[in-house]
PDB file of C-alpha atoms and ligand atoms in Angstrom:
ATOM      1  CA  MET J   1      -7.962 -28.826 -15.071  1.00 50.00           C
ATOM      2  CA  ALA J   2      -8.087 -25.758 -12.790  1.00 56.00           C
ATOM      3  CA  ARG J   3      -6.931 -22.575 -14.498  1.00 66.00           C
ATOM      4  CA  ARG J   4      -3.768 -21.157 -12.934  1.00 84.00           C
ATOM      5  CA  LEU J   5      -4.131 -17.570 -11.760  1.00 93.00           C
ATOM      6  CA  PRO J   6      -1.340 -15.108 -12.622  1.00 97.00           C
ATOM      7  CA  PRO J   7       1.371 -14.978  -9.933  1.00 97.00           C
ATOM      8  CA  VAL J   8       1.248 -12.305  -7.217  1.00 98.00           C
ATOM      9  CA  ILE J   9       4.175 -10.873  -5.268  1.00 98.00           C
ATOM     10  CA  ALA J  10       2.708  -9.383  -2.056  1.00 98.00           C
ATOM     11  CA  ILE J  11       4.782  -6.682  -0.364  1.00 97.00           C
ATOM     12  CA  ASP J  12       3.430  -5.543   3.012  1.00 96.00           C
ATOM     13  CA  GLY J  13       4.807  -3.415   5.802  1.00 94.00           C
ATOM     14  CA  PRO J  14       4.261  -0.315   7.927  1.00 91.00           C
ATOM     15  CA  SER J  15       4.043   3.297   6.696  1.00 86.00           C
ATOM     16  CA  ALA J  16       7.155   4.711   5.018  1.00 86.00           C
ATOM     17  CA  SER J  17       8.962   1.362   5.036  1.00 91.00           C
ATOM     18  CA  GLY J  18       9.845   1.883   1.359  1.00 90.00           C
ATOM     19  CA  LYS J  19       7.253  -0.642   0.091  1.00 93.00           C
ATOM     20  CA  GLY J  20       5.938   1.592  -2.674  1.00 92.00           C
ATOM     21  CA  THR J  21       9.304   2.399  -4.230  1.00 93.00           C
ATOM     22  CA  VAL J  22      10.552  -1.168  -3.891  1.00 97.00           C
ATOM     23  CA  ALA J  23       7.325  -2.680  -5.248  1.00 97.00           C
ATOM     24  CA  GLN J  24       7.325  -0.411  -8.321  1.00 96.00           C
ATOM     25  CA  LEU J  25      10.945  -1.219  -9.152  1.00 97.00           C
ATOM     26  CA  VAL J  26      10.362  -4.947  -8.674  1.00 98.00           C
ATOM     27  CA  ALA J  27       7.242  -4.801 -10.891  1.00 98.00           C
ATOM     28  CA  ARG J  28       9.196  -2.973 -13.581  1.00 97.00           C
ATOM     29  CA  ASP J  29      12.018  -5.498 -13.496  1.00 98.00           C
ATOM     30  CA  LEU J  30       9.635  -8.480 -13.713  1.00 98.00           C
ATOM     31  CA  GLY J  31       7.379  -6.780 -16.305  1.00 98.00           C
ATOM     32  CA  PHE J  32       4.411  -7.265 -13.919  1.00 97.00           C
ATOM     33  CA  HIS J  33       1.446  -4.993 -13.174  1.00 96.00           C
ATOM     34  CA  TYR J  34       1.597  -2.926 -10.001  1.00 96.00           C
ATOM     35  CA  LEU J  35      -1.071  -2.266  -7.365  1.00 95.00           C
ATOM     36  CA  ASP J  36      -0.602   0.509  -4.800  1.00 95.00           C
ATOM     37  CA  SER J  37      -3.460  -0.553  -2.505  1.00 95.00           C
ATOM     38  CA  GLY J  38      -2.830   2.385  -0.145  1.00 95.00           C
ATOM     39  CA  ALA J  39      -3.882   4.712  -2.985  1.00 95.00           C
ATOM     40  CA  LEU J  40      -7.375   3.168  -2.882  1.00 96.00           C
ATOM     41  CA  TYR J  41      -7.738   3.928   0.847  1.00 96.00           C
ATOM     42  CA  ARG J  42      -6.383   7.425   0.205  1.00 96.00           C
ATOM     43  CA  LEU J  43      -8.950   7.941  -2.590  1.00 97.00           C
ATOM     44  CA  VAL J  44     -11.802   6.883  -0.335  1.00 97.00           C
ATOM     45  CA  ALA J  45     -10.547   9.220   2.417  1.00 97.00           C
ATOM     46  CA  LEU J  46     -10.295  12.167   0.016  1.00 97.00           C
ATOM     47  CA  ALA J  47     -13.743  11.541  -1.457  1.00 97.00           C
ATOM     48  CA  ALA J  48     -15.291  11.117   2.022  1.00 97.00           C
ATOM     49  CA  LEU J  49     -13.738  14.368   3.287  1.00 97.00           C
ATOM     50  CA  GLU J  50     -14.856  16.231   0.170  1.00 96.00           C
ATOM     51  CA  ALA J  51     -18.382  14.883   0.673  1.00 96.00           C
ATOM     52  CA  GLY J  52     -18.289  16.324   4.210  1.00 97.00           C
ATOM     53  CA  LEU J  53     -18.647  12.895   5.845  1.00 97.00           C
ATOM     54  CA  ASN J  54     -17.600  11.943   9.317  1.00 97.00           C
ATOM     55  CA  LEU J  55     -14.721   9.472   8.847  1.00 97.00           C
ATOM     56  CA  ASP J  56     -16.166   7.015  11.341  1.00 94.00           C
ATOM     57  CA  ASP J  57     -19.528   6.885   9.549  1.00 96.00           C
ATOM     58  CA  GLY J  58     -19.075   3.264   8.418  1.00 96.00           C
ATOM     59  CA  LEU J  59     -22.174   3.065   6.216  1.00 97.00           C
ATOM     60  CA  ARG J  60     -21.652   6.238   4.207  1.00 97.00           C
ATOM     61  CA  VAL J  61     -17.883   5.869   3.825  1.00 98.00           C
ATOM     62  CA  SER J  62     -18.283   2.213   2.729  1.00 97.00           C
ATOM     63  CA  ASP J  63     -20.809   3.385   0.165  1.00 97.00           C
ATOM     64  CA  ILE J  64     -18.149   5.722  -1.260  1.00 97.00           C
ATOM     65  CA  ALA J  65     -15.656   2.833  -1.376  1.00 97.00           C
ATOM     66  CA  LEU J  66     -18.157   0.711  -3.299  1.00 95.00           C
ATOM     67  CA  ASN J  67     -19.153   3.346  -5.812  1.00 95.00           C
ATOM     68  CA  ILE J  68     -16.137   5.595  -6.286  1.00 94.00           C
ATOM     69  CA  ASN J  69     -15.342   6.060  -9.969  1.00 92.00           C
ATOM     70  CA  THR J  70     -11.572   5.839 -10.021  1.00 91.00           C
ATOM     71  CA  LYS J  71      -8.989   5.214 -12.694  1.00 85.00           C
ATOM     72  CA  PHE J  72      -5.317   4.376 -12.356  1.00 81.00           C
ATOM     73  CA  ASN J  73      -3.577   5.392 -15.558  1.00 74.00           C
ATOM     74  CA  GLY J  74       0.124   4.660 -15.308  1.00 71.00           C
ATOM     75  CA  GLU J  75       1.283   7.105 -12.641  1.00 81.00           C
ATOM     76  CA  THR J  76      -1.920   9.172 -12.657  1.00 90.00           C
ATOM     77  CA  VAL J  77      -4.795   8.535 -10.259  1.00 92.00           C
ATOM     78  CA  ARG J  78      -8.212  10.007 -11.053  1.00 93.00           C
ATOM     79  CA  ILE J  79     -11.650  10.375  -9.509  1.00 94.00           C
ATOM     80  CA  GLY J  80     -13.908  10.695 -12.530  1.00 92.00           C
ATOM     81  CA  SER J  81     -11.883  12.881 -14.881  1.00 92.00           C
ATOM     82  CA  ARG J  82     -10.113  14.805 -12.089  1.00 94.00           C
ATOM     83  CA  ASP J  83      -6.394  14.171 -11.512  1.00 96.00           C
ATOM     84  CA  VAL J  84      -5.938  13.578  -7.761  1.00 96.00           C
ATOM     85  CA  THR J  85      -2.421  12.075  -7.915  1.00 94.00           C
ATOM     86  CA  ASP J  86      -0.934  14.791  -5.686  1.00 91.00           C
ATOM     87  CA  ALA J  87      -4.036  15.472  -3.583  1.00 94.00           C
ATOM     88  CA  ILE J  88      -4.119  11.900  -2.188  1.00 95.00           C
ATOM     89  CA  ARG J  89      -0.460  12.173  -1.052  1.00 89.00           C
ATOM     90  CA  ALA J  90      -1.071  15.103   1.344  1.00 87.00           C
ATOM     91  CA  GLU J  91      -0.103  14.304   4.957  1.00 81.00           C
ATOM     92  CA  SER J  92      -3.681  15.084   6.087  1.00 87.00           C
ATOM     93  CA  ILE J  93      -4.942  12.345   3.748  1.00 93.00           C
ATOM     94  CA  SER J  94      -2.423   9.825   5.185  1.00 88.00           C
ATOM     95  CA  GLY J  95      -4.085  10.071   8.587  1.00 88.00           C
ATOM     96  CA  ALA J  96      -7.598  10.080   7.106  1.00 95.00           C
ATOM     97  CA  ALA J  97      -6.781   7.000   4.992  1.00 95.00           C
ATOM     98  CA  SER J  98      -5.738   5.043   8.063  1.00 90.00           C
ATOM     99  CA  GLN J  99      -9.030   6.062   9.730  1.00 94.00           C
ATOM    100  CA  VAL J 100     -11.242   4.851   6.869  1.00 96.00           C
ATOM    101  CA  ALA J 101      -9.057   1.724   6.534  1.00 95.00           C
ATOM    102  CA  ALA J 102     -10.217   0.653   9.993  1.00 93.00           C
ATOM    103  CA  LEU J 103     -13.826   0.358   8.749  1.00 96.00           C
ATOM    104  CA  PRO J 104     -14.639  -3.293   7.847  1.00 95.00           C
ATOM    105  CA  GLY J 105     -17.206  -2.182   5.225  1.00 96.00           C
ATOM    106  CA  VAL J 106     -14.543  -0.138   3.412  1.00 97.00           C
ATOM    107  CA  ARG J 107     -12.085  -3.049   3.409  1.00 96.00           C
ATOM    108  CA  ASP J 108     -14.746  -5.430   2.043  1.00 96.00           C
ATOM    109  CA  ALA J 109     -15.749  -2.960  -0.660  1.00 96.00           C
ATOM    110  CA  LEU J 110     -12.154  -2.622  -1.870  1.00 96.00           C
ATOM    111  CA  ILE J 111     -11.304  -6.351  -2.029  1.00 96.00           C
ATOM    112  CA  THR J 112     -12.835  -6.989  -5.475  1.00 93.00           C
ATOM    113  CA  ARG J 113     -11.214  -3.857  -6.920  1.00 93.00           C
ATOM    114  CA  GLN J 114      -7.824  -4.985  -5.649  1.00 95.00           C
ATOM    115  CA  ARG J 115      -8.183  -8.549  -6.970  1.00 97.00           C
ATOM    116  CA  ALA J 116      -9.082  -7.161 -10.410  1.00 94.00           C
ATOM    117  CA  PHE J 117      -5.458  -5.991 -10.749  1.00 95.00           C
ATOM    118  CA  ARG J 118      -4.349  -9.634 -10.935  1.00 97.00           C
ATOM    119  CA  ARG J 119      -3.783 -10.015 -14.656  1.00 96.00           C
ATOM    120  CA  PRO J 120      -1.155 -11.804 -16.770  1.00 97.00           C
ATOM    121  CA  PRO J 121       1.766 -11.873 -16.697  1.00 97.00           C
ATOM    122  CA  GLY J 122       1.571 -11.158 -12.937  1.00 98.00           C
ATOM    123  CA  LEU J 123       1.128  -8.559 -10.215  1.00 98.00           C
ATOM    124  CA  VAL J 124       3.258  -6.898  -7.569  1.00 98.00           C
ATOM    125  CA  ALA J 125       0.908  -5.549  -4.871  1.00 97.00           C
ATOM    126  CA  ASP J 126       1.901  -3.369  -1.928  1.00 96.00           C
ATOM    127  CA  GLY J 127      -0.045  -2.574   1.220  1.00 95.00           C
ATOM    128  CA  ARG J 128      -0.745  -3.904   4.703  1.00 93.00           C
ATOM    129  CA  ASP J 129      -2.849  -7.019   4.056  1.00 94.00           C
ATOM    130  CA  MET J 130      -1.841  -8.104   0.544  1.00 96.00           C
ATOM    131  CA  GLY J 131      -0.417 -11.427   1.768  1.00 95.00           C
ATOM    132  CA  SER J 132      -2.775 -11.972   4.694  1.00 93.00           C
ATOM    133  CA  VAL J 133      -6.215 -11.122   3.224  1.00 94.00           C
ATOM    134  CA  VAL J 134      -6.345  -9.941  -0.394  1.00 96.00           C
ATOM    135  CA  PHE J 135      -3.971 -12.472  -2.000  1.00 97.00           C
ATOM    136  CA  PRO J 136      -3.507 -15.248   0.596  1.00 96.00           C
ATOM    137  CA  ASP J 137      -2.329 -17.543  -2.236  1.00 96.00           C
ATOM    138  CA  ALA J 138       0.434 -15.110  -3.329  1.00 97.00           C
ATOM    139  CA  THR J 139       3.472 -16.760  -4.891  1.00 97.00           C
ATOM    140  CA  LEU J 140       5.738 -14.780  -2.585  1.00 98.00           C
ATOM    141  CA  LYS J 141       4.999 -12.671   0.504  1.00 98.00           C
ATOM    142  CA  ILE J 142       7.493 -10.063   1.622  1.00 98.00           C
ATOM    143  CA  PHE J 143       7.230  -8.048   4.844  1.00 96.00           C
ATOM    144  CA  LEU J 144       9.373  -4.890   4.807  1.00 96.00           C
ATOM    145  CA  THR J 145      10.186  -3.117   8.055  1.00 94.00           C
ATOM    146  CA  ALA J 146      12.511  -0.329   9.224  1.00 95.00           C
ATOM    147  CA  SER J 147      12.869   1.461  12.537  1.00 95.00           C
ATOM    148  CA  PRO J 148      10.349   4.309  13.095  1.00 95.00           C
ATOM    149  CA  GLU J 149      13.224   6.826  13.211  1.00 95.00           C
ATOM    150  CA  GLU J 150      14.577   5.657   9.864  1.00 95.00           C
ATOM    151  CA  ARG J 151      11.099   5.804   8.352  1.00 95.00           C
ATOM    152  CA  ALA J 152      10.576   9.367   9.659  1.00 95.00           C
ATOM    153  CA  ASN J 153      13.945  10.385   8.179  1.00 94.00           C
ATOM    154  CA  ARG J 154      13.059   8.863   4.801  1.00 91.00           C
ATOM    155  CA  ARG J 155       9.684  10.636   4.753  1.00 89.00           C
ATOM    156  CA  HIS J 156      11.418  13.903   5.710  1.00 93.00           C
ATOM    157  CA  LYS J 157      13.887  13.539   2.846  1.00 91.00           C
ATOM    158  CA  GLN J 158      11.069  12.789   0.366  1.00 85.00           C
ATOM    159  CA  LEU J 159       9.132  15.895   1.475  1.00 86.00           C
ATOM    160  CA  MET J 160      12.242  18.118   1.364  1.00 89.00           C
ATOM    161  CA  GLU J 161      12.887  16.939  -2.198  1.00 88.00           C
ATOM    162  CA  LYS J 162       9.389  18.123  -3.069  1.00 82.00           C
ATOM    163  CA  GLY J 163      10.118  21.466  -1.373  1.00 86.00           C
ATOM    164  CA  ILE J 164       7.759  20.711   1.537  1.00 83.00           C
ATOM    165  CA  ASP J 165       8.980  21.691   4.982  1.00 86.00           C
ATOM    166  CA  ALA J 166       8.144  19.320   7.852  1.00 87.00           C
ATOM    167  CA  SER J 167       9.459  18.614  11.335  1.00 92.00           C
ATOM    168  CA  ILE J 168      11.029  15.186  11.850  1.00 94.00           C
ATOM    169  CA  ASN J 169       9.430  14.954  15.292  1.00 95.00           C
ATOM    170  CA  THR J 170       5.942  15.540  13.869  1.00 93.00           C
ATOM    171  CA  LEU J 171       6.560  13.003  11.104  1.00 93.00           C
ATOM    172  CA  LEU J 172       7.809  10.462  13.660  1.00 95.00           C
ATOM    173  CA  GLN J 173       4.711  10.991  15.801  1.00 94.00           C
ATOM    174  CA  ASP J 174       2.437  10.595  12.707  1.00 90.00           C
ATOM    175  CA  ILE J 175       4.209   7.345  11.810  1.00 92.00           C
ATOM    176  CA  LEU J 176       3.873   5.993  15.358  1.00 93.00           C
ATOM    177  CA  ASP J 177       0.167   6.951  15.430  1.00 91.00           C
ATOM    178  CA  ARG J 178      -0.470   5.242  12.090  1.00 88.00           C
ATOM    179  CA  ASP J 179       1.464   2.148  13.237  1.00 91.00           C
ATOM    180  CA  THR J 180      -0.732   1.942  16.320  1.00 91.00           C
ATOM    181  CA  ARG J 181      -3.954   2.372  14.312  1.00 87.00           C
ATOM    182  CA  ASP J 182      -2.873  -0.063  11.581  1.00 87.00           C
ATOM    183  CA  THR J 183      -1.718  -2.819  13.963  1.00 90.00           C
ATOM    184  CA  THR J 184      -4.477  -2.622  16.548  1.00 90.00           C
ATOM    185  CA  ARG J 185      -7.590  -2.324  14.349  1.00 87.00           C
ATOM    186  CA  ALA J 186      -9.945  -5.311  14.382  1.00 88.00           C
ATOM    187  CA  ALA J 187     -10.300  -5.570  10.570  1.00 86.00           C
ATOM    188  CA  ALA J 188      -7.218  -6.939   8.769  1.00 83.00           C
ATOM    189  CA  PRO J 189      -4.604  -5.456  11.124  1.00 87.00           C
ATOM    190  CA  LEU J 190      -1.076  -4.989   9.809  1.00 88.00           C
ATOM    191  CA  GLN J 191       0.813  -8.136  10.725  1.00 83.00           C
ATOM    192  CA  LYS J 192       3.468 -10.336   9.190  1.00 89.00           C
ATOM    193  CA  SER J 193       1.952 -13.529   7.751  1.00 88.00           C
ATOM    194  CA  VAL J 194       3.673 -16.661   9.041  1.00 90.00           C
ATOM    195  CA  ASP J 195       4.701 -17.509   5.483  1.00 95.00           C
ATOM    196  CA  ALA J 196       6.138 -14.035   4.696  1.00 96.00           C
ATOM    197  CA  VAL J 197       9.841 -13.304   4.308  1.00 96.00           C
ATOM    198  CA  GLU J 198      10.767 -10.371   6.567  1.00 96.00           C
ATOM    199  CA  ILE J 199      13.411  -7.873   5.451  1.00 96.00           C
ATOM    200  CA  ASP J 200      14.529  -5.171   7.913  1.00 96.00           C
ATOM    201  CA  THR J 201      15.594  -2.351   5.591  1.00 95.00           C
ATOM    202  CA  THR J 202      17.092  -0.099   8.297  1.00 95.00           C
ATOM    203  CA  GLY J 203      20.409   1.145   6.928  1.00 93.00           C
ATOM    204  CA  MET J 204      19.889  -0.536   3.517  1.00 95.00           C
ATOM    205  CA  THR J 205      19.771   1.314   0.198  1.00 93.00           C
ATOM    206  CA  ILE J 206      16.694   0.955  -2.037  1.00 93.00           C
ATOM    207  CA  ALA J 207      18.862  -0.838  -4.621  1.00 96.00           C
ATOM    208  CA  ALA J 208      19.980  -3.413  -2.045  1.00 97.00           C
ATOM    209  CA  VAL J 209      16.395  -4.066  -0.917  1.00 97.00           C
ATOM    210  CA  VAL J 210      15.196  -4.409  -4.527  1.00 98.00           C
ATOM    211  CA  ALA J 211      18.030  -6.856  -5.296  1.00 98.00           C
ATOM    212  CA  GLN J 212      17.110  -8.973  -2.277  1.00 98.00           C
ATOM    213  CA  VAL J 213      13.390  -9.002  -3.159  1.00 98.00           C
ATOM    214  CA  LEU J 214      14.152  -9.867  -6.806  1.00 98.00           C
ATOM    215  CA  ALA J 215      16.329 -12.788  -5.715  1.00 97.00           C
ATOM    216  CA  GLN J 216      13.392 -14.086  -3.639  1.00 97.00           C
ATOM    217  CA  CYS J 217      11.013 -13.536  -6.596  1.00 97.00           C
ATOM    218  CA  ARG J 218      13.187 -15.487  -9.018  1.00 96.00           C
ATOM    219  CA  HIS J 219      13.356 -18.363  -6.594  1.00 95.00           C
ATOM    220  CA  ALA J 220       9.579 -18.344  -5.878  1.00 96.00           C
ATOM    221  CA  LEU J 221       8.546 -17.918  -9.537  1.00 94.00           C
ATOM    222  CA  ARG J 222      10.728 -20.845 -10.595  1.00 89.00           C
ATOM    223  CA  ALA J 223       9.370 -23.192  -7.958  1.00 72.00           C
ATOM    224  CA  PRO J 224       6.765 -25.681  -9.306  1.00 66.00           C
TER     225      PRO J 224
HETATM  226  O1  LIG Q 301       0.474   2.758   1.971  1.00 51.15           O
HETATM  227  P1  LIG Q 301      -0.129   4.100   2.294  1.00 51.15           P
HETATM  228  O2  LIG Q 301       0.600   4.851   3.353  1.00 51.15           O
HETATM  229  O3  LIG Q 301      -0.389   4.914   1.081  1.00 51.15           O
HETATM  230  O4  LIG Q 301      -1.573   3.749   2.890  1.00 51.15           O
HETATM  231  C1  LIG Q 301      -2.394   4.722   3.501  1.00 51.15           C
HETATM  232  C2  LIG Q 301      -3.191   4.075   4.630  1.00 51.15           C
HETATM  233  O5  LIG Q 301      -4.097   3.114   4.070  1.00 51.15           O
HETATM  234  C3  LIG Q 301      -2.338   3.274   5.632  1.00 51.15           C
HETATM  235  O6  LIG Q 301      -1.946   4.048   6.751  1.00 51.15           O
HETATM  236  C4  LIG Q 301      -3.247   2.156   6.063  1.00 51.15           C
HETATM  237  O7  LIG Q 301      -4.017   2.534   7.181  1.00 51.15           O
HETATM  238  C5  LIG Q 301      -4.203   1.967   4.911  1.00 51.15           C
HETATM  239  N1  LIG Q 301      -3.940   0.757   4.131  1.00 51.15           N
HETATM  240  C6  LIG Q 301      -4.503  -0.418   4.578  1.00 51.15           C
HETATM  241  N2  LIG Q 301      -4.355  -1.553   3.847  1.00 51.15           N
HETATM  242  C7  LIG Q 301      -3.663  -1.551   2.710  1.00 51.15           C
HETATM  243  C8  LIG Q 301      -3.044  -0.362   2.249  1.00 51.15           C
HETATM  244  C9  LIG Q 301      -3.204   0.783   3.002  1.00 51.15           C
HETATM  245  O8  LIG Q 301      -5.120  -0.449   5.635  1.00 51.15           O
HETATM  246  N3  LIG Q 301      -3.575  -2.684   2.002  1.00 51.15           N
END
């Protein structure tokens, strides 16, 4: 008899749609592991910049993606023994991550690493292609959206809470640029899978989104 793989809840959507926060809370509630796939692209971007590479140098950047020695320890992300949890969240790394994410060699190199997070009792994975490419057999696929203006406002609030000053107009432009790059690239572009449940979170609280996703999870996890 074929061995059943642990269930996966795939949560995809554009930048600043609230995927990360929602996915972590859903994982906690279900007692599942959590994969922040964007962190892997951010790590590759940081390592490539630190190595002085050109971000469109497909061969060298893919080599970094294949060989990078990274550890996710709870909330802490490391390259070797160095804590890069905050460094990978810098706005400059957001743009660089979406550049390296357009390289097919980088995406291929990261697939095995991402699938390795699928362990019992289950996984909640967030990103752009969790349901379409990395876990096409996911138990449930959610696609979270929100208007660009709402996403820029959320990002602004997050940065202000961290004491970082930023202009809403610049943040909005960054979000629109990343949307364009993420949806128009040839390799695994951001798109809603036909079998994904779309939730437009504009005007919704995090708690309301989490409750809606959990209701979908309970239904999907119960199904034979
Ligand atoms: O989700 P986050 O904003 O941290 O991701 C950073 C960048 O990594 C995104 O803008 C996107 O280009 C890329 N990414 C991706 N596929 C994923 C996760 C992230 O292309 N599964």
